[in-house]
């Protein structure tokens, strides 16, 4: 025993020694700060573009050679900051995944959660405030403050996130669909498509309680939402309704949805949409763009897919960079590096790189981004065009109206306004009227457990739902097998220990 | 001191002991702690009571059982004849044949299930119409080698002279099988069943990938964890653990053969 103790002691000493060495290794190179960044999977340009992928704009060519975070390291270390930086970039799959990791003690300096998770982290006082310098307009390398869209800025001011979060990507949720397989356009103009029996087992929904709950609220309140003009406050309260009564109602609707849809999907929806296994797919706008691009270029069954924002309401979402208190830990250099990272991502050419690579919509406005849009979506000379107004996002100037291909939008007969359905540009930047009908889905707060229980009830097999016939069949089969096994064992005296007869002895092997 | 540092054979188990403590004992303690506390860290039986009084959670448990049992039966029905033929064949290179069955295990299973999904789509049309069937097919595909291997080893070492003796004493082929071959292969069946039944109760990835939107216990645990509810999630893990324990106790009674146990660990 004593020897064992000694061994353990020596082993422990070795470990301590090794880690001490490792620490001194860090301390020696005092001027290198490690920045721990955690963001969504596939949410940043990783470089290695093909040569023909280069985006040639008038203001210069944009090309992704290396990952953006490597470019950041190079950019930062070439600058005059008095210290060097090293980026440790990791990813998470869901907001809940990130939150669980944080509560288990993982430390990150900069993370990129969604709106409701920012709210939750803010409420728990885990977020480090951005410095005044970062937030102030004008500084030479203040790319975020200088270039963030006035619209995004107003939203972040409205929800009081502005000092804590720097928006990275944003978008809506809606339905990607194949117009050739849809009987009537009106079918995809409503969340009710999830319950539409004409498309039984042909539509997918997101496997995530928040998105599913939102669509359900859209279905429940469909009449109110479509029949009357609601103020944004009214909209928001209707679609953030977490009354117990509403939750119970949502449970019924979701159970019907479960019977009607093709599947609850986490990631398979993209491929299923492109290969044509499903005809419509509840999707986030950025992924919708990826799907449309892929379906278009698919060699075997290239199709033109569309994106619809249901008439009732769309969910407006934002992902933002926040610095975490326990990661930054009062270290001024680390904070400076984190802010520089956000600024570097917000430099318009980098914003374009990320947008091109991941398909989502950057929060960064500015002429370079607009030029990219024009390069990407501007109509050719020989097609009929419409003026697609993006002034709400880029700023109040006539030049921010794109002359886009008319056939890529659903247009109202009367006033020629773009409504509710369109292709890539529509999905990437919703028109102002769609944006105005959208709401941000807030954190469930202390209703989370109740809503999650509702979700579990929907997804689980309820004992009371099993029909007596099924129970009878199962019991019958089980009984039959059991009886057969017992009979067999008895017939051949299996598993019965034989006692030797009197006068005999069992020989041990 | 030098003597104290002497290395003897017992110390070889230190890595294993450390592994055991870190990755088996410690997590178990954590599971127990969470299962019997509420969100505020107070001791409670509420999670337990809730689990066994909610028709949804019990339904999930039963559904998981149903998928697992049917999978096990299908595996057994496919694997037994296969293993029998493999073990009794005169073919000299039967290891090559066996390899054919084990080969798929070397490919990542999500990849295999994705391929299976495409095949099923061609066969069935809309695969979301048969969630239960697809889950069983997917699980069977995934776990079949685990059934074949133990059956194969137990049939391989079957003493031929016993079969000859039975035939000499007048048993026809069917009787020989029923009275000699089958009883002697029971340990193999048992370890095969254990190896398929238990993992297929919690392998929710297969269900997810094959569009079965009904939860099994594994997905239920995941769902609780993603709502930061460690307590209920841990409780379900504990319930599963108890079930595993009971199944192992029952099966150990049948499998008294050391070799089979070794295969089971494989």
XYZ file of C-alpha atoms in Angstrom:
775
model
C 0.000 0.000 0.000
C 2.785 2.324 0.923
C 4.497 1.650 -2.338
C 1.322 2.463 -4.168
C 1.161 5.761 -2.358
C 4.679 6.572 -3.381
C 3.967 5.849 -6.989
C 0.944 8.090 -6.918
C 2.970 10.820 -5.272
C 5.695 10.622 -7.871
C 3.155 10.616 -10.672
C 1.433 13.631 -9.191
C 4.752 15.412 -8.795
C 5.570 14.726 -12.426
C 2.213 16.098 -13.505
C 2.625 19.234 -11.430
C 6.114 19.703 -12.771
C 4.966 19.297 -16.346
C 2.112 21.734 -15.984
C 4.379 24.203 -14.206
C 6.721 23.971 -17.174
C 3.821 24.550 -19.509
C 2.762 27.614 -17.561
C 6.203 29.125 -17.490
C 6.244 28.505 -21.228
C 3.286 30.850 -21.496
C 4.657 33.360 -19.077
C 7.945 33.628 -20.942
C 6.247 34.871 -24.086
C 4.378 37.525 -22.168
C 3.289 39.495 -25.162
C 1.226 36.721 -26.814
C -2.422 36.755 -25.896
C -4.517 33.685 -26.693
C -7.982 34.635 -27.839
C -10.517 31.853 -27.367
C -13.327 32.247 -29.880
C -16.334 29.945 -30.088
C -18.874 30.233 -32.868
C -21.387 28.208 -34.860
C -20.207 25.396 -37.092
C -19.583 26.547 -40.671
C -20.103 30.162 -39.734
C -16.908 31.759 -40.966
C -14.962 31.741 -44.220
C -12.295 29.071 -44.031
C -10.575 30.215 -47.224
C -9.097 27.964 -49.926
C -11.316 29.346 -52.643
C -10.892 28.249 -56.220
C -9.414 30.871 -58.432
C -12.618 31.404 -60.398
C -14.446 32.121 -57.159
C -12.746 35.495 -56.768
C -15.244 38.304 -56.368
C -14.137 41.073 -58.692
C -15.643 44.350 -57.587
C -14.746 47.787 -58.789
C -13.307 48.612 -55.387
C -11.005 45.627 -55.544
C -10.962 41.866 -55.760
C -12.122 39.846 -52.777
C -10.618 36.436 -52.411
C -10.494 33.992 -49.515
C -7.096 32.378 -49.394
C -6.802 31.517 -45.709
C -9.337 31.233 -42.924
C -10.551 34.613 -41.736
C -9.249 34.043 -38.223
C -5.767 33.308 -39.558
C -5.907 36.497 -41.584
C -6.919 38.265 -38.391
C -3.861 36.964 -36.554
C -1.628 38.177 -39.320
C -3.373 41.546 -39.534
C -3.300 42.087 -35.803
C 0.281 41.006 -35.309
C 1.445 43.310 -38.083
C -0.250 46.232 -36.373
C 1.143 48.287 -33.567
C -0.544 46.932 -30.439
C 2.363 46.206 -28.156
C 1.466 42.510 -28.015
C 0.784 39.570 -30.292
C -2.360 37.484 -30.509
C -3.094 33.834 -31.163
C -6.629 32.673 -31.989
C -8.085 29.421 -30.698
C -11.177 28.930 -32.792
C -13.756 26.316 -31.766
C -17.366 25.689 -32.702
C -20.706 24.758 -31.152
C -23.820 23.148 -32.622
C -26.669 24.813 -30.756
C -27.108 27.709 -28.364
C -27.993 25.237 -25.641
C -24.809 23.318 -26.342
C -22.814 26.521 -25.877
C -24.654 27.412 -22.689
C -24.100 23.954 -21.223
C -20.414 24.193 -22.008
C -20.197 27.555 -20.311
C -21.981 26.296 -17.238
C -19.621 23.322 -17.092
C -16.740 25.755 -16.794
C -15.394 26.111 -20.328
C -13.852 29.493 -20.807
C -14.168 31.554 -23.973
C -13.389 35.183 -24.584
C -15.678 35.733 -27.516
C -18.768 33.742 -28.474
C -21.506 34.163 -31.053
C -24.893 33.101 -29.632
C -28.352 34.033 -30.936
C -30.597 36.809 -29.683
C -32.407 34.897 -26.948
C -29.188 33.385 -25.642
C -27.642 36.851 -25.508
C -30.651 37.869 -23.405
C -30.174 34.905 -21.121
C -26.446 35.519 -20.690
C -27.123 39.217 -20.117
C -29.688 38.431 -17.453
C -27.109 36.243 -15.744
C -24.545 39.041 -15.908
C -22.027 36.967 -17.839
C -21.319 39.431 -20.622
C -18.503 41.931 -20.657
C -19.462 45.356 -21.941
C -17.786 46.657 -25.095
C -15.457 49.591 -24.562
C -16.565 53.078 -25.478
C -13.813 53.216 -28.037
C -15.199 50.156 -29.815
C -18.706 51.546 -29.898
C -17.817 55.041 -31.052
C -18.155 56.007 -34.682
C -15.132 57.278 -36.539
C -11.965 55.538 -35.384
C -9.811 54.237 -38.194
C -10.074 50.573 -37.239
C -13.542 50.780 -35.732
C -14.960 48.776 -38.583
C -17.978 47.581 -36.625
C -19.178 50.965 -35.383
C -18.443 52.560 -38.742
C -20.132 49.987 -40.923
C -22.942 48.353 -38.983
C -26.301 48.784 -40.674
C -28.458 51.556 -39.184
C -31.314 49.063 -39.057
C -29.340 46.515 -37.009
C -28.096 49.304 -34.802
C -31.646 50.461 -34.073
C -32.787 46.929 -33.224
C -29.845 46.377 -30.888
C -30.500 49.741 -29.275
C -34.181 48.914 -28.885
C -33.467 45.656 -27.051
C -30.619 47.249 -25.091
C -28.043 44.789 -26.412
C -26.026 47.484 -28.119
C -23.318 47.868 -25.497
C -22.902 44.119 -25.038
C -23.313 42.491 -28.425
C -22.010 43.169 -31.904
C -24.317 41.695 -34.524
C -22.639 39.224 -36.883
C -25.363 37.673 -39.025
C -29.115 38.092 -39.112
C -32.102 36.826 -41.032
C -35.627 35.500 -41.014
C -37.198 32.080 -40.895
C -39.463 30.908 -43.641
C -40.266 28.108 -46.003
C -38.160 26.964 -48.918
C -40.365 25.324 -51.507
C -40.425 23.879 -54.962
C -42.992 25.894 -56.950
C -43.489 23.073 -59.448
C -44.728 20.686 -56.793
C -47.032 23.132 -55.034
C -50.649 23.198 -56.160
C -51.287 26.770 -55.114
C -48.892 29.524 -54.071
C -51.306 30.390 -51.269
C -50.425 27.086 -49.605
C -46.872 28.172 -48.852
C -47.948 31.626 -47.766
C -48.956 30.314 -44.381
C -47.494 28.267 -41.551
C -50.540 26.083 -42.038
C -48.622 24.199 -44.710
C -47.261 22.114 -41.853
C -50.791 20.848 -41.277
C -51.874 20.752 -44.902
C -53.001 17.218 -45.676
C -52.400 17.697 -49.393
C -48.699 17.673 -48.584
C -48.816 14.906 -46.039
C -45.311 13.575 -45.336
C -43.781 15.986 -47.836
C -42.790 18.951 -45.680
C -40.086 19.102 -43.042
C -39.908 21.175 -39.893
C -36.936 22.123 -37.711
C -36.189 19.732 -34.873
C -35.920 22.444 -32.287
C -38.512 23.554 -29.836
C -38.170 27.297 -30.394
C -38.657 27.235 -34.157
C -41.440 24.686 -33.919
C -43.203 26.697 -31.214
C -42.969 29.873 -33.270
C -44.600 28.263 -36.307
C -47.282 26.837 -34.051
C -48.084 30.264 -32.646
C -48.330 31.468 -36.241
C -50.895 28.753 -36.930
C -52.877 29.361 -33.752
C -53.066 33.111 -34.293
C -53.321 32.885 -38.064
C -56.608 34.733 -38.356
C -55.663 37.608 -36.094
C -52.304 37.962 -37.758
C -53.553 38.072 -41.328
C -56.839 39.913 -40.952
C -55.816 43.043 -39.108
C -53.024 45.574 -39.042
C -51.104 44.954 -35.851
C -48.519 47.197 -34.297
C -45.091 45.705 -33.770
C -45.749 45.587 -30.023
C -48.939 43.617 -30.559
C -47.164 41.296 -32.978
C -44.365 40.705 -30.551
C -46.660 39.906 -27.646
C -48.746 37.508 -29.774
C -45.695 35.588 -30.944
C -43.938 35.573 -27.621
C -46.996 34.289 -25.830
C -46.011 31.701 -23.230
C -49.271 31.407 -21.299
C -49.900 27.916 -20.007
C -53.110 27.870 -22.004
C -51.289 28.735 -25.221
C -48.657 26.097 -24.505
C -51.369 23.475 -24.107
C -52.934 24.606 -27.375
C -49.536 24.460 -29.084
C -49.086 20.905 -27.850
C -52.218 19.780 -29.699
C -51.187 21.552 -32.878
C -47.660 20.169 -32.719
C -48.980 16.640 -32.271
C -50.962 17.073 -35.464
C -47.909 18.549 -37.172
C -45.875 15.528 -36.112
C -48.364 13.242 -37.849
C -48.391 15.329 -40.988
C -44.774 16.298 -41.656
C -42.039 14.296 -43.307
C -39.665 14.718 -40.398
C -38.278 16.904 -37.684
C -34.838 17.586 -39.087
C -31.696 19.065 -37.627
C -29.602 19.231 -40.765
C -30.942 16.679 -43.241
C -33.543 19.110 -44.599
C -31.054 20.842 -46.868
C -30.094 17.682 -48.734
C -33.675 16.394 -48.831
C -34.830 19.637 -50.388
C -32.100 19.600 -53.033
C -32.658 15.944 -53.941
C -36.394 16.483 -54.068
C -37.382 14.102 -51.267
C -39.485 16.888 -49.797
C -41.268 19.748 -51.503
C -41.062 22.317 -48.719
C -38.767 22.847 -45.783
C -39.025 25.150 -42.752
C -35.673 26.877 -42.925
C -33.481 29.744 -41.730
C -32.874 32.328 -44.438
C -29.128 31.704 -44.757
C -29.501 27.972 -45.207
C -32.386 28.675 -47.564
C -29.976 30.571 -49.815
C -27.503 27.700 -49.720
C -30.294 25.294 -50.667
C -31.489 27.475 -53.537
C -27.940 27.850 -54.857
C -27.302 24.132 -54.645
C -30.615 23.112 -56.204
C -29.974 25.486 -59.078
C -26.530 24.105 -59.843
C -27.350 20.461 -59.144
C -26.504 18.630 -62.343
C -28.967 15.760 -62.188
C -32.122 17.517 -61.066
C -31.493 21.231 -61.151
C -34.571 23.097 -59.982
C -35.502 26.627 -59.122
C -36.529 26.763 -55.501
C -38.208 29.708 -53.799
C -38.304 31.115 -50.300
C -41.534 32.208 -48.670
C -42.065 34.248 -45.562
C -45.523 33.250 -44.343
C -48.194 35.944 -44.331
C -48.761 35.595 -40.623
C -45.357 36.579 -39.410
C -41.684 35.735 -39.661
C -39.175 35.187 -36.951
C -36.408 37.741 -37.085
C -33.178 36.506 -35.586
C -29.744 37.913 -34.876
C -26.454 36.256 -33.942
C -24.055 38.529 -32.160
C -20.520 38.493 -30.803
C -20.387 38.860 -27.054
C -17.351 38.904 -24.780
C -17.652 36.760 -21.697
C -16.661 38.086 -18.301
C -15.056 34.917 -17.024
C -12.999 34.561 -20.201
C -11.763 38.146 -20.483
C -11.283 38.224 -16.730
C -10.362 41.894 -16.592
C -7.427 41.426 -18.942
C -7.259 44.642 -20.986
C -5.093 43.140 -23.726
C -7.436 40.234 -24.210
C -10.391 42.589 -24.408
C -8.568 44.687 -26.955
C -7.837 41.578 -29.011
C -11.471 40.429 -28.831
C -12.736 43.807 -29.965
C -10.168 43.840 -32.746
C -11.419 40.420 -33.845
C -14.994 41.683 -34.138
C -13.766 44.751 -35.970
C -11.766 42.638 -38.381
C -14.810 40.469 -39.150
C -16.784 43.657 -39.690
C -14.376 45.066 -42.227
C -16.621 45.117 -45.310
C -14.393 42.899 -47.457
C -14.309 40.280 -44.722
C -18.060 40.594 -44.250
C -18.450 39.852 -47.958
C -16.133 36.859 -47.696
C -18.174 35.400 -44.875
C -21.464 36.122 -46.601
C -20.263 34.469 -49.773
C -18.938 31.453 -47.908
C -21.808 30.696 -45.512
C -24.818 32.197 -47.306
C -26.090 34.196 -44.353
C -26.597 37.953 -44.238
C -23.991 40.084 -42.535
C -25.020 42.914 -40.248
C -22.472 45.082 -41.989
C -23.691 47.637 -44.502
C -21.371 49.913 -46.423
C -20.611 50.390 -50.077
C -18.424 47.317 -50.535
C -21.181 45.035 -49.309
C -23.704 46.767 -51.520
C -21.368 46.512 -54.476
C -21.123 42.777 -53.826
C -24.914 42.518 -53.792
C -25.155 44.404 -57.029
C -22.464 42.188 -58.539
C -24.293 39.112 -57.336
C -27.951 40.006 -57.890
C -27.995 42.975 -60.236
C -30.063 42.159 -63.312
C -28.581 41.582 -66.742
C -29.416 44.118 -69.395
C -32.011 42.103 -71.278
C -34.422 41.155 -68.480
C -37.338 42.954 -66.958
C -36.288 44.543 -63.687
C -37.745 45.948 -60.529
C -36.274 48.397 -58.069
C -35.520 46.451 -54.925
C -35.268 48.931 -52.105
C -32.603 48.249 -49.461
C -32.399 51.754 -48.021
C -33.704 50.630 -44.662
C -30.589 48.503 -44.302
C -27.832 50.444 -46.053
C -28.891 53.982 -45.330
C -31.105 56.628 -46.817
C -29.581 57.134 -50.212
C -31.020 56.564 -53.672
C -28.003 54.474 -54.658
C -29.065 51.672 -52.331
C -31.809 50.467 -54.636
C -30.890 47.405 -56.636
C -32.267 46.933 -60.075
C -32.994 43.224 -59.815
C -34.448 40.537 -62.028
C -38.213 40.836 -61.786
C -38.817 37.122 -62.191
C -37.105 36.439 -58.882
C -39.874 38.007 -56.826
C -43.573 37.613 -56.198
C -45.070 41.004 -56.960
C -48.412 42.378 -55.974
C -50.597 43.270 -58.956
C -51.684 46.700 -57.787
C -48.761 48.748 -56.558
C -45.959 46.518 -57.793
C -44.683 45.930 -54.296
C -42.617 42.848 -53.573
C -44.536 40.525 -51.294
C -43.652 37.519 -49.192
C -41.957 35.281 -51.745
C -38.809 35.417 -53.782
C -35.443 33.936 -54.454
C -31.936 34.489 -53.047
C -31.944 38.266 -52.748
C -35.357 38.190 -51.128
C -34.157 35.615 -48.608
C -30.915 37.431 -47.912
C -32.428 40.890 -47.477
C -36.171 40.766 -46.855
C -38.044 43.778 -48.224
C -39.035 46.403 -45.699
C -42.689 45.356 -45.523
C -41.702 41.787 -44.667
C -39.183 42.991 -42.122
C -41.854 45.131 -40.494
C -44.089 42.106 -40.053
C -41.346 40.149 -38.305
C -40.667 39.791 -34.626
C -37.741 38.747 -32.505
C -38.439 35.680 -30.447
C -37.443 36.397 -26.881
C -36.004 34.046 -24.296
C -38.624 31.778 -22.721
C -37.265 32.682 -19.296
C -38.814 30.654 -16.486
C -41.347 29.167 -18.911
C -38.581 27.117 -20.520
C -39.201 23.998 -18.433
C -42.923 24.064 -19.191
C -42.393 24.514 -22.922
C -39.751 21.820 -22.981
C -42.143 19.446 -21.207
C -44.722 20.292 -23.864
C -42.143 19.438 -26.537
C -41.334 16.146 -24.837
C -45.043 15.312 -24.632
C -45.321 15.928 -28.354
C -42.346 13.804 -29.268
C -42.907 10.910 -26.863
C -45.226 8.027 -27.437
C -48.086 8.516 -25.008
C -49.119 5.315 -23.281
C -52.746 6.388 -23.628
C -52.401 6.735 -27.398
C -51.545 3.090 -27.983
C -54.621 1.340 -29.341
C -55.946 -1.706 -27.445
C -55.491 -3.789 -30.584
C -51.757 -3.060 -30.644
C -51.489 -3.837 -26.947
C -53.342 -7.113 -27.546
C -51.088 -8.119 -30.438
C -47.902 -7.289 -28.552
C -49.022 -9.139 -25.418
C -50.066 -12.120 -27.526
C -46.719 -12.340 -29.327
C -44.721 -11.931 -26.113
C -46.797 -14.604 -24.351
C -46.435 -16.983 -27.279
C -42.656 -16.629 -27.375
C -42.387 -17.034 -23.604
C -44.548 -20.151 -23.573
C -42.586 -21.670 -26.450
C -39.280 -21.026 -24.685
C -40.472 -22.485 -21.396
C -41.956 -25.540 -23.076
C -38.747 -26.079 -24.987
C -36.617 -25.760 -21.861
C -38.846 -28.223 -20.002
C -39.112 -30.713 -22.803
C -35.353 -31.054 -23.052
C -34.590 -30.354 -19.415
C -32.352 -27.410 -20.198
C -30.848 -25.222 -17.497
C -31.805 -27.694 -14.820
C -28.947 -28.880 -12.712
C -28.965 -32.649 -12.653
C -28.296 -34.236 -9.326
C -26.371 -37.492 -9.580
C -28.365 -40.571 -8.691
C -27.812 -42.266 -5.356
C -24.486 -43.999 -5.185
C -23.057 -41.997 -8.093
C -20.673 -39.085 -7.885
C -20.217 -36.217 -10.337
C -16.674 -36.042 -11.569
C -15.291 -32.512 -11.650
C -13.351 -31.798 -14.783
C 12.762 5.621 -0.942
C 14.300 3.764 -3.861
C 12.654 0.625 -2.715
C 9.378 2.417 -2.634
C 9.699 3.251 -6.281
C 10.116 -0.372 -7.209
C 7.720 -1.365 -9.919
C 5.803 -4.575 -9.585
C 3.083 -6.168 -11.613
C 0.271 -4.850 -9.490
C 1.120 -1.337 -10.524
C 0.215 -2.182 -14.077
C -3.398 -1.750 -13.072
C -2.933 1.887 -12.102
C -3.904 3.251 -15.521
C -6.996 1.099 -15.497
C -7.894 2.098 -11.949
C -7.436 5.746 -12.813
C -9.606 5.293 -15.884
C -12.239 3.513 -13.834
C -12.363 6.233 -11.217
C -12.341 9.115 -13.650
C -14.691 7.839 -16.300
C -16.901 5.293 -14.579
C -17.176 5.937 -10.858
C -17.111 9.730 -10.935
C -19.792 10.092 -13.636
C -21.946 7.580 -11.796
C -21.753 9.645 -8.638
C -22.694 12.740 -10.608
C -25.660 10.926 -12.177
C -26.849 9.759 -8.780
C -26.473 13.245 -7.357
C -28.475 14.891 -10.125
C -31.121 12.181 -10.263
C -32.085 12.716 -6.663
C -31.840 16.484 -6.444
C -33.923 19.258 -7.937
C -32.718 22.385 -9.715
C -31.854 24.033 -6.411
C -29.745 21.119 -5.242
C -32.187 19.860 -2.605
C -32.730 16.157 -2.127
C -35.953 14.966 -3.717
C -37.747 11.943 -5.109
C -39.849 14.147 -7.388
C -37.922 13.287 -10.554
C -38.457 9.640 -9.812
C -42.161 10.019 -9.124
C -42.631 12.216 -12.198
C -40.936 9.666 -14.400
C -43.101 6.773 -13.342
C -46.377 8.687 -13.275
C -46.041 10.385 -16.649
C -47.610 8.309 -19.405
C -45.290 9.958 -21.929
C -42.037 8.910 -20.324
C -43.274 5.377 -19.683
C -44.493 5.285 -23.270
C -41.020 6.309 -24.418
C -39.448 3.582 -22.367
C -41.827 1.036 -23.885
C -41.230 2.361 -27.377
C -37.493 2.073 -26.830
C -38.018 -1.473 -25.622
C -40.178 -2.310 -28.615
C -37.567 -1.055 -31.077
C -34.805 -2.853 -29.188
C -36.614 -6.175 -28.823
C -37.770 -6.328 -32.420
C -34.253 -5.383 -33.558
C -32.783 -8.129 -31.405
C -35.205 -10.723 -32.739
C -34.568 -9.759 -36.340
C -30.818 -9.839 -35.709
C -31.133 -13.265 -34.128
C -33.202 -14.643 -36.980
C -30.692 -13.388 -39.543
C -27.550 -14.087 -37.553
C -28.210 -17.640 -36.355
C -28.393 -19.359 -39.748
C -25.518 -17.197 -40.983
C -23.307 -18.085 -38.054
C -24.353 -21.728 -38.302
C -23.476 -21.984 -41.959
C -20.226 -20.098 -41.431
C -19.172 -22.242 -38.494
C -20.120 -25.601 -39.975
C -18.989 -24.969 -43.548
C -16.064 -26.954 -44.865
C -14.805 -23.889 -46.662
C -11.169 -23.466 -45.707
C -11.012 -19.701 -45.684
C -14.118 -19.057 -43.636
C -12.391 -16.147 -41.983
C -12.756 -14.350 -45.278
C -16.506 -14.954 -45.145
C -16.662 -13.764 -41.569
C -14.700 -10.715 -42.549
C -17.402 -9.820 -45.048
C -19.828 -9.485 -42.181
C -17.488 -7.557 -39.962
C -16.236 -5.278 -42.687
C -19.124 -2.788 -42.446
C -18.198 -2.211 -38.800
C -15.036 -0.498 -39.946
C -17.006 2.203 -41.707
C -18.424 5.023 -39.630
C -22.026 4.182 -38.870
C -23.509 7.566 -39.756
C -22.091 7.077 -43.202
C -23.607 3.632 -43.427
C -27.005 4.874 -42.249
C -26.907 7.685 -44.794
C -26.318 5.136 -47.518
C -29.091 2.971 -46.120
C -31.426 5.965 -46.181
C -30.930 6.328 -49.915
C -31.487 2.630 -50.508
C -34.663 2.663 -48.432
C -35.882 5.746 -50.283
C -35.620 3.865 -53.531
C -37.355 0.806 -52.120
C -40.102 2.485 -50.121
C -40.639 5.771 -51.886
C -41.434 8.090 -49.023
C -39.453 6.665 -46.140
C -41.064 8.819 -43.495
C -44.206 6.710 -43.823
C -42.628 3.723 -42.063
C -40.728 5.128 -39.098
C -40.795 2.016 -36.930
C -39.831 -0.361 -39.718
C -36.984 1.891 -40.813
C -35.655 2.232 -37.292
C -35.581 -1.535 -36.952
C -33.865 -1.943 -40.304
C -31.296 0.714 -39.428
C -30.561 -0.763 -36.021
C -30.340 -4.271 -37.443
C -27.899 -3.067 -40.049
C -25.882 -1.399 -37.350
C -25.810 -4.193 -34.796
C -25.894 -7.401 -36.849
C -22.137 -8.112 -36.543
C -22.463 -7.979 -32.747
C -24.938 -10.840 -32.965
C -23.058 -12.900 -35.527
C -19.687 -12.879 -33.757
C -20.648 -14.481 -30.429
C -22.930 -16.974 -32.185
C -20.144 -17.869 -34.566
C -17.620 -18.517 -31.795
C -20.029 -20.601 -29.736
C -21.014 -22.689 -32.757
C -17.432 -23.069 -33.915
C -16.256 -24.792 -30.783
C -19.220 -27.143 -30.791
C -17.838 -30.678 -30.436
C -18.612 -32.633 -33.591
C -18.519 -35.955 -31.758
C -21.562 -34.899 -29.720
C -23.541 -34.425 -32.901
C -22.319 -37.749 -34.260
C -23.247 -39.476 -31.024
C -26.749 -38.014 -31.172
C -27.141 -39.237 -34.761
C -25.816 -42.673 -33.780
C -28.434 -42.873 -31.075
C -31.122 -42.389 -33.680
C -31.846 -38.676 -33.634
C -32.738 -37.171 -36.963
C -31.121 -33.908 -38.064
C -33.914 -31.774 -36.640
C -33.773 -33.457 -33.251
C -29.998 -33.126 -33.182
C -30.366 -29.438 -33.760
C -33.092 -28.993 -31.158
C -31.528 -31.150 -28.442
C -27.800 -30.648 -28.957
C -26.811 -27.722 -31.160
C -29.321 -25.179 -29.927
C -28.873 -25.776 -26.182
C -25.112 -25.676 -26.536
C -25.240 -22.378 -28.373
C -27.409 -20.666 -25.764
C -24.459 -18.812 -24.194
C -23.674 -17.370 -27.612
C -27.295 -16.333 -28.106
C -27.352 -14.700 -24.705
C -24.237 -12.635 -25.190
C -25.407 -11.680 -28.668
C -28.757 -10.567 -27.287
C -27.121 -8.483 -24.560
C -24.865 -6.806 -27.048
C -27.713 -5.849 -29.362
C -30.595 -5.212 -26.966
C -28.945 -2.686 -24.679
C -27.302 -0.318 -27.138
C -30.290 -0.336 -29.466
C -32.446 1.065 -26.678
C -30.519 4.312 -26.598
C -29.048 4.730 -30.075
C -31.276 7.616 -31.073
C -29.010 8.819 -33.863
C -30.297 6.017 -36.066
C -33.890 7.092 -35.416
C -33.013 10.700 -36.062
C -31.318 9.944 -39.327
C -34.128 7.732 -40.543
C -36.800 10.316 -39.719
C -38.484 8.614 -36.810
C -39.715 11.603 -34.844
C -40.828 9.572 -31.829
C -38.462 9.756 -28.891
C -36.667 6.791 -27.399
C -34.983 7.094 -23.971
C -31.720 8.339 -25.505
C -33.400 11.242 -27.277
C -35.385 12.047 -24.145
C -32.176 12.421 -22.143
C -30.771 14.668 -24.845
C -33.928 16.739 -24.861
C -33.758 17.308 -21.099
C -30.094 18.194 -21.268
C -30.631 20.771 -23.969
C -33.176 22.487 -21.714
C -30.473 22.565 -18.989
C -32.502 20.051 -16.985
C -29.712 17.824 -15.725
C -31.887 16.301 -13.027
C -34.537 14.606 -15.126
C -31.980 13.636 -17.740
C -29.826 11.964 -15.104
C -32.809 10.174 -13.671
C -33.579 8.564 -17.025
C -29.936 7.550 -17.347
C -30.232 5.968 -13.928
C -33.395 4.080 -14.888
C -31.648 2.783 -18.003
C -28.681 1.787 -15.912
C -30.904 -0.234 -13.598
C -32.495 -1.959 -16.585
C -29.059 -2.788 -17.971
C -28.067 -4.149 -14.582
C -31.120 -6.398 -14.386
C -30.658 -7.687 -17.929
C -27.013 -8.453 -17.210
C -27.919 -10.299 -14.017
C -30.472 -12.427 -15.832
C -28.226 -13.214 -18.779
C -25.197 -13.997 -16.654
C -27.121 -16.935 -15.293
C -27.118 -18.488 -18.764
C -23.727 -17.490 -19.970
C -21.379 -19.470 -17.769
C -18.719 -19.748 -20.380
C -15.632 -17.613 -20.002
C -14.916 -17.419 -23.712
C -18.313 -15.978 -24.507
C -17.869 -13.346 -21.890
C -14.641 -12.385 -23.508
C -16.377 -12.033 -26.839
C -19.031 -9.972 -25.141
C -16.405 -7.528 -23.986
C -15.105 -7.255 -27.541
